[in-house]
Short mmCIF file of C-alpha atoms and ligand atoms in Angstrom, two decimals:
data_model
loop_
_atom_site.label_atom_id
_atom_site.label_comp_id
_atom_site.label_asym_id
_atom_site.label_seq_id
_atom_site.Cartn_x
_atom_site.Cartn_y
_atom_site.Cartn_z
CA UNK A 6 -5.55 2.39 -0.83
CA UNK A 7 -6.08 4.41 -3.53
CA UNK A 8 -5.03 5.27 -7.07
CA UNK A 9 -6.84 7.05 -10.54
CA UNK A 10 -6.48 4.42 -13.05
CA UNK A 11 -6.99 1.25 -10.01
CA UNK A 12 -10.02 0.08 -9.07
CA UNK A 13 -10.78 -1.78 -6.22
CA UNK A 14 -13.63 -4.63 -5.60
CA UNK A 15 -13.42 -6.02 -2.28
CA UNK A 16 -14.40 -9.35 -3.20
CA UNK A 17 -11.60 -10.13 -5.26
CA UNK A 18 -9.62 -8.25 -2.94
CA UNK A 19 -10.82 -10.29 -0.28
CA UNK A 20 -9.78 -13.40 -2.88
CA UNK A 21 -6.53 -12.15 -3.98
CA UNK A 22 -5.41 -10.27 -1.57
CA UNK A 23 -6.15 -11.22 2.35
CA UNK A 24 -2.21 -11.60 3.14
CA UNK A 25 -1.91 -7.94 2.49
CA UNK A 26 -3.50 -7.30 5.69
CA UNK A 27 -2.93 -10.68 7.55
CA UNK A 28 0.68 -9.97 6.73
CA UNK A 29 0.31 -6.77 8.73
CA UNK A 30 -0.29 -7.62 11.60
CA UNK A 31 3.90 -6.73 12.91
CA UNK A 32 3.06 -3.61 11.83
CA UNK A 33 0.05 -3.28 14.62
CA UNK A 34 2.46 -4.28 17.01
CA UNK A 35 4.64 -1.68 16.30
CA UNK A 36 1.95 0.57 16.89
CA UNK A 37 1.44 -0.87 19.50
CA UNK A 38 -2.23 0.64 20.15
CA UNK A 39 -3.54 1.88 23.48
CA UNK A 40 -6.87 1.17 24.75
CA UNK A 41 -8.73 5.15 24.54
CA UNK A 42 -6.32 6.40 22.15
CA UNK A 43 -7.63 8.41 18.77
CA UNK A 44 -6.00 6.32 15.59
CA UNK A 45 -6.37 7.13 11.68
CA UNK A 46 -5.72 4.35 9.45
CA UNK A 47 -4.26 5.97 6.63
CA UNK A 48 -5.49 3.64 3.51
CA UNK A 49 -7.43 1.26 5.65
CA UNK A 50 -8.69 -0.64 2.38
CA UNK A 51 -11.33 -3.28 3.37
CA UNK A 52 -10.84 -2.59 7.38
CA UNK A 53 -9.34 -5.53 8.50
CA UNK A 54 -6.52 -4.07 10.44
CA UNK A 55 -8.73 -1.16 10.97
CA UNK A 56 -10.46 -4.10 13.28
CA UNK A 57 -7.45 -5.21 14.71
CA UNK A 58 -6.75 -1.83 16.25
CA UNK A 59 -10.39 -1.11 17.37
CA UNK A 60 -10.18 -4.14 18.93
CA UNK A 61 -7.10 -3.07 20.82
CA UNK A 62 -9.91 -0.67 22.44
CA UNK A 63 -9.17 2.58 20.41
CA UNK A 64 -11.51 4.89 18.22
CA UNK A 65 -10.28 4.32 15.62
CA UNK A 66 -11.62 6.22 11.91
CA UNK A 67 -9.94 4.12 8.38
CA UNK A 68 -9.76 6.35 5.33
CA UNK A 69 -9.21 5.41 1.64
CA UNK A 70 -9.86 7.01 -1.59
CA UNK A 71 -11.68 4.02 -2.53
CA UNK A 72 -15.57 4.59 -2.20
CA UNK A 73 -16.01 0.90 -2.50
CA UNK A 74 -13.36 -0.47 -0.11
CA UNK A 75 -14.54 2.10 2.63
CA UNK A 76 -17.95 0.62 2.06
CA UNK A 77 -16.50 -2.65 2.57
CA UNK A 78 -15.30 -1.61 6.13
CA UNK A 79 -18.35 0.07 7.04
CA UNK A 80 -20.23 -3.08 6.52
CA UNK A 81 -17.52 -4.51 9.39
CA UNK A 82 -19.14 -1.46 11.57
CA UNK A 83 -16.28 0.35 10.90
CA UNK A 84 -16.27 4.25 11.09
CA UNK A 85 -14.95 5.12 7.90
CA UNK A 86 -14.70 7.72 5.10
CA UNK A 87 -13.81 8.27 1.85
CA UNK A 88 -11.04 10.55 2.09
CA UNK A 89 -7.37 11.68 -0.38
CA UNK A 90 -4.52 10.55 1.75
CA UNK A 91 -2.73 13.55 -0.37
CA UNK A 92 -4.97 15.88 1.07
CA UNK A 93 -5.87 14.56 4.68
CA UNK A 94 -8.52 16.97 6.01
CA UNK A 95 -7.53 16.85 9.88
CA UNK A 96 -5.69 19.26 12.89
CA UNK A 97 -4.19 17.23 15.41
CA UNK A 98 -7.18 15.23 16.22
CA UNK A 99 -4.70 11.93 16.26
CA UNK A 100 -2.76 10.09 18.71
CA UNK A 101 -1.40 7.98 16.29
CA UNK A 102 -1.13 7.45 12.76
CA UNK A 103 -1.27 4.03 11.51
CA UNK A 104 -0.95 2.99 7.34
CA UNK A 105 0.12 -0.89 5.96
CA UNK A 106 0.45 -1.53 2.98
CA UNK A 107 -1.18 2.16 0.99
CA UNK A 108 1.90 4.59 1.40
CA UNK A 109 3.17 3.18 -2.21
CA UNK A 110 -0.23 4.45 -3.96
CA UNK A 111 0.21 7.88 -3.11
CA UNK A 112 2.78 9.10 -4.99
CA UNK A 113 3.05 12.61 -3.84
CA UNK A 114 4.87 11.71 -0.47
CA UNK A 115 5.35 15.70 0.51
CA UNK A 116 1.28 16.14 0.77
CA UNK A 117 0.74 12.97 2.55
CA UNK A 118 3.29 13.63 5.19
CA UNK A 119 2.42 17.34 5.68
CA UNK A 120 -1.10 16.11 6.15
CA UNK A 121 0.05 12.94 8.78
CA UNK A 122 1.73 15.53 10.62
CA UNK A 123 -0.88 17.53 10.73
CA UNK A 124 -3.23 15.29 11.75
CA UNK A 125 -1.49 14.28 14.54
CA UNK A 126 -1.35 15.76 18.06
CA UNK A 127 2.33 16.82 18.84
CA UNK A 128 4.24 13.81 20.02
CA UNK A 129 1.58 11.81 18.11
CA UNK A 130 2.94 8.68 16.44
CA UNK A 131 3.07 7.55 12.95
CA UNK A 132 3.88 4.09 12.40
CA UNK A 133 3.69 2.11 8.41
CA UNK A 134 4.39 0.35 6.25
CA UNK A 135 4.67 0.44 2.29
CA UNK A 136 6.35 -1.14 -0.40
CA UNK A 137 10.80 -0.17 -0.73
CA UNK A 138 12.96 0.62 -3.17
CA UNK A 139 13.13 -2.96 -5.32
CA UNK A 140 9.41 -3.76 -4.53
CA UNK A 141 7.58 -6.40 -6.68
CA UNK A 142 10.98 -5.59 -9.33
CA UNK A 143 10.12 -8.62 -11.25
CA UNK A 144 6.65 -7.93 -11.68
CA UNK A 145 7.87 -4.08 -12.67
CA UNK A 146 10.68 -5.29 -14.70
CA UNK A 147 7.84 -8.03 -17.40
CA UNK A 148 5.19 -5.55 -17.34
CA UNK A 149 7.82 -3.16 -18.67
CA UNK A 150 9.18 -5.36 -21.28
CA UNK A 151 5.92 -6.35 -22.34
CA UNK A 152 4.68 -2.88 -22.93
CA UNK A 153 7.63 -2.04 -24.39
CA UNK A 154 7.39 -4.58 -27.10
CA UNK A 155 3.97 -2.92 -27.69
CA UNK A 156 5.43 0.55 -27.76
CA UNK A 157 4.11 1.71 -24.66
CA UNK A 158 5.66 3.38 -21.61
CA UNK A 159 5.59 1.49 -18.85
CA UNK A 160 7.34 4.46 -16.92
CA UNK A 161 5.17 6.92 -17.93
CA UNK A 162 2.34 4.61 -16.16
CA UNK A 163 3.62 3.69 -12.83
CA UNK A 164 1.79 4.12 -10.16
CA UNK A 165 4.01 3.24 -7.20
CA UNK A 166 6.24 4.83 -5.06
CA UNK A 167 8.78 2.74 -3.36
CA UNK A 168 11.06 4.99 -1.45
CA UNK A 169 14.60 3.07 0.32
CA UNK A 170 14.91 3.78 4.01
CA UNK A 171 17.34 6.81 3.68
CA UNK A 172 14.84 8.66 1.09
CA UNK A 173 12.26 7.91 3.56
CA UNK A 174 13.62 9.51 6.89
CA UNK A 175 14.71 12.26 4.86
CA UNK A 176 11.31 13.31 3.98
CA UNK A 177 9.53 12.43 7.43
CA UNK A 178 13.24 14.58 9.12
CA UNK A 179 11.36 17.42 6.68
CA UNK A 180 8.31 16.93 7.81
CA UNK A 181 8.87 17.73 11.64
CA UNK A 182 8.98 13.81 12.85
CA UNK A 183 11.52 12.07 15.05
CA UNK A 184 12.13 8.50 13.44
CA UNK A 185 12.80 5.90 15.89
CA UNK A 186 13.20 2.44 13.55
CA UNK A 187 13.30 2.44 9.99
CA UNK A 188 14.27 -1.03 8.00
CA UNK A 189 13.97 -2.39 4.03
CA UNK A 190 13.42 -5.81 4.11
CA UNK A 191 12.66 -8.32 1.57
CA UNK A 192 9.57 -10.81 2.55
CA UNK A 193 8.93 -13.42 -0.08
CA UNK A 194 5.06 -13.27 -0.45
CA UNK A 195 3.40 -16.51 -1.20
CA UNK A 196 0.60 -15.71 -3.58
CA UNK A 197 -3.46 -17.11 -3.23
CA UNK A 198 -3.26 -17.85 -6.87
CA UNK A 199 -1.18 -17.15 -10.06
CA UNK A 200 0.36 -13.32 -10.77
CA UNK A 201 -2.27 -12.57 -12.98
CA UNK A 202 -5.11 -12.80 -10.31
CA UNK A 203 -2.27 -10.90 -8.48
CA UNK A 204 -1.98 -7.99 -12.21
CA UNK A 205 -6.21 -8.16 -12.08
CA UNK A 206 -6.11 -6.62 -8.43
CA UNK A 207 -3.20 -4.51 -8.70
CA UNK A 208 -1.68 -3.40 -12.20
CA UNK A 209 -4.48 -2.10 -13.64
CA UNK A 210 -2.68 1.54 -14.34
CA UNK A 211 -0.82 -0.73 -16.56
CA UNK A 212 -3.22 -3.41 -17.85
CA UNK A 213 -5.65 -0.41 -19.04
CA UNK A 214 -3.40 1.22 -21.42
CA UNK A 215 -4.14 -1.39 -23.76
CA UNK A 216 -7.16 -1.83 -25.60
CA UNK A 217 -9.92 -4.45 -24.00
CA UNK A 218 -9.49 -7.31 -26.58
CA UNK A 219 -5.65 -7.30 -25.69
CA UNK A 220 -5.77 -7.45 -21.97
CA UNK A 221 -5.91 -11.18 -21.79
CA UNK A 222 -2.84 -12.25 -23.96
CA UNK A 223 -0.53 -9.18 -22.49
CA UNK A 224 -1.81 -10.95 -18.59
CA UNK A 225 -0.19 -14.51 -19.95
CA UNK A 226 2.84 -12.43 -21.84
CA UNK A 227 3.58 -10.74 -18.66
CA UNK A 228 3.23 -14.15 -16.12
CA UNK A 229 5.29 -16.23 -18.55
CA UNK A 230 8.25 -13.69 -18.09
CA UNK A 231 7.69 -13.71 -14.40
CA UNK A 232 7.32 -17.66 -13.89
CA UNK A 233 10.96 -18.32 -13.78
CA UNK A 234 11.40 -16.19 -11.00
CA UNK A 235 8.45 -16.07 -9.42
CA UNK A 236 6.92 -19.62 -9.95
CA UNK A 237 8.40 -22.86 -8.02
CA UNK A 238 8.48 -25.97 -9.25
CA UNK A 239 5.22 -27.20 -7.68
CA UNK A 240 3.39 -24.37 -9.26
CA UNK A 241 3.41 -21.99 -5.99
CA UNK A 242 4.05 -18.49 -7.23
CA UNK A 243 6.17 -16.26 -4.29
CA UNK A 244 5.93 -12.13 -5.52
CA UNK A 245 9.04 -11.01 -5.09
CA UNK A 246 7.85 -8.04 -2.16
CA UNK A 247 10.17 -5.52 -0.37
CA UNK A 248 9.02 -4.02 2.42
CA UNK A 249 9.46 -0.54 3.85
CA UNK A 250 8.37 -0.40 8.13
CA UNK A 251 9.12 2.68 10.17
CA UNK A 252 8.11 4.30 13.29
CA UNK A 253 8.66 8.01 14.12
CA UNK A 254 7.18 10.72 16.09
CA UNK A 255 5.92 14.19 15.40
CA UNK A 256 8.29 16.38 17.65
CA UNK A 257 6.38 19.39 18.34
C1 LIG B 325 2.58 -3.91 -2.04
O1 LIG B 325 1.86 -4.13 -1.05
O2 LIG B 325 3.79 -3.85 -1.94
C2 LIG B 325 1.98 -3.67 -3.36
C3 LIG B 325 0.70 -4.10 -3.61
C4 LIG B 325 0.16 -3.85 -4.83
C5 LIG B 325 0.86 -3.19 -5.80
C6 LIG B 325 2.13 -2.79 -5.55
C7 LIG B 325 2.69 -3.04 -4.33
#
């Protein structure tokens, strides 16, 4: 998890955002981690999964960009560092490579796959998942119109990257892995709260191109375009997520 312009505070993420990683838990399976084996957890945020797979019996080292969120999982006992998933530091010291839910932040997918691959042993796995093509599109879609009626480019500001599944082997096929499953799915996601407790954890690329004494009203602007889509009739709000889950191989 990582991104200039987001900042992260574990408590609220622990408040907002706990499905993230209790939602990822299919994804662990698909790893399907080995008691002994070597895993990086490639955006491990607060460590939860990180857990998950250590508990599976593994070593297993998280890195994020995010000083605070790696503290967070060092206070679980964690081994973690604070490390650029565009610029992964390591030379096939993996036997797998694990990432939910932090692919989407790093928006330069050429450096983060060279450096997965290269972090891996050959054969070494790399298994994810991140947000597809279509992700949170309602969300996207208000905070665009909202900016726009403020003359600001919402574009310009994006932070995400949400590939579709045949963008996505492409660029692991270039980066020397075999993929073995690769599937866009939609998955409804029930929200804690309202959207703007979701837009406080998550947009603030957006949310901070507007001055401070603004930021409130353009939070309510930008949940009132989403509540007809996004907002039942008993006042649950569902985010609109698309998700992005692969598993491949580095062949040699
Ligand atoms: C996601 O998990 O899909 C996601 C989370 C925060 C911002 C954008 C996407």
């Amino acid at each position: 998890m990582a991104h200039e312009g987001q900042t992260w505070e574990p408590a609220r993420y622990a408040r907002e955002a706990r499905f993230v990683s209790d939602l990822g838990n299919p994804v662990v399976e698909l790893l399907a981690p080995r008691a002994g084996e070597r895993i990086l957890d490639l955006g491990c945020g607060d460590g939860a999964l990180t857990r998950v797979i250590a508990d599976a019996g593994c070593g297993v080292l998280g890195v994020d960009a995010s000083p605070e969120m790696v503290a967070a999982a060092r206070e679980q006992g964690l081994e973690a560092r604070v490390v650029d998933g565009e610029d992964l530091p390591f030379d096939g010291d993996f036997d797998a490579v694990f990432s939910n839910a932090a692919l989407h932040w790093m928006t330069r997918p050429d450096r983060v796959l060279s450096g997965v691959r290269h972090s891996l042993r050959p054969g070494g796995r790399f298994v994810g998942e991140l947000g597809g093509h279509g992700n949170v599109a309602a969300i996207v879609d208000a905070l665009a119109a909202a900016l726009d009626e403020r003359g600001i480019d919402a574009a310009a500001l994006n932070p995400w990257f949400f590939p579709d599944a045949e963008q996505y082997r492409l660029l692991l096929e270039r980066h020397g892995f075999e993929v073995s499953a690769i599937e866009l799915f939609s998955r409804p996601t029930p929200l804690p709260g309202d959207v703007i407790g979701w837009l406080e954890t998550f947009a603030d690329a957006f949310v901070a191109a507007l001055p401070a004494q603004d930021r409130r009203e353009f939070l309510v602007d930008v949940a009132e375009r989403c509540r007809p889509v996004l907002c039942d009739d008993s006042g649950q709000w569902v985010a609109d997520y698309v998700r992005l889950r692969f598993a491949a191989h580095r062949k040699e």
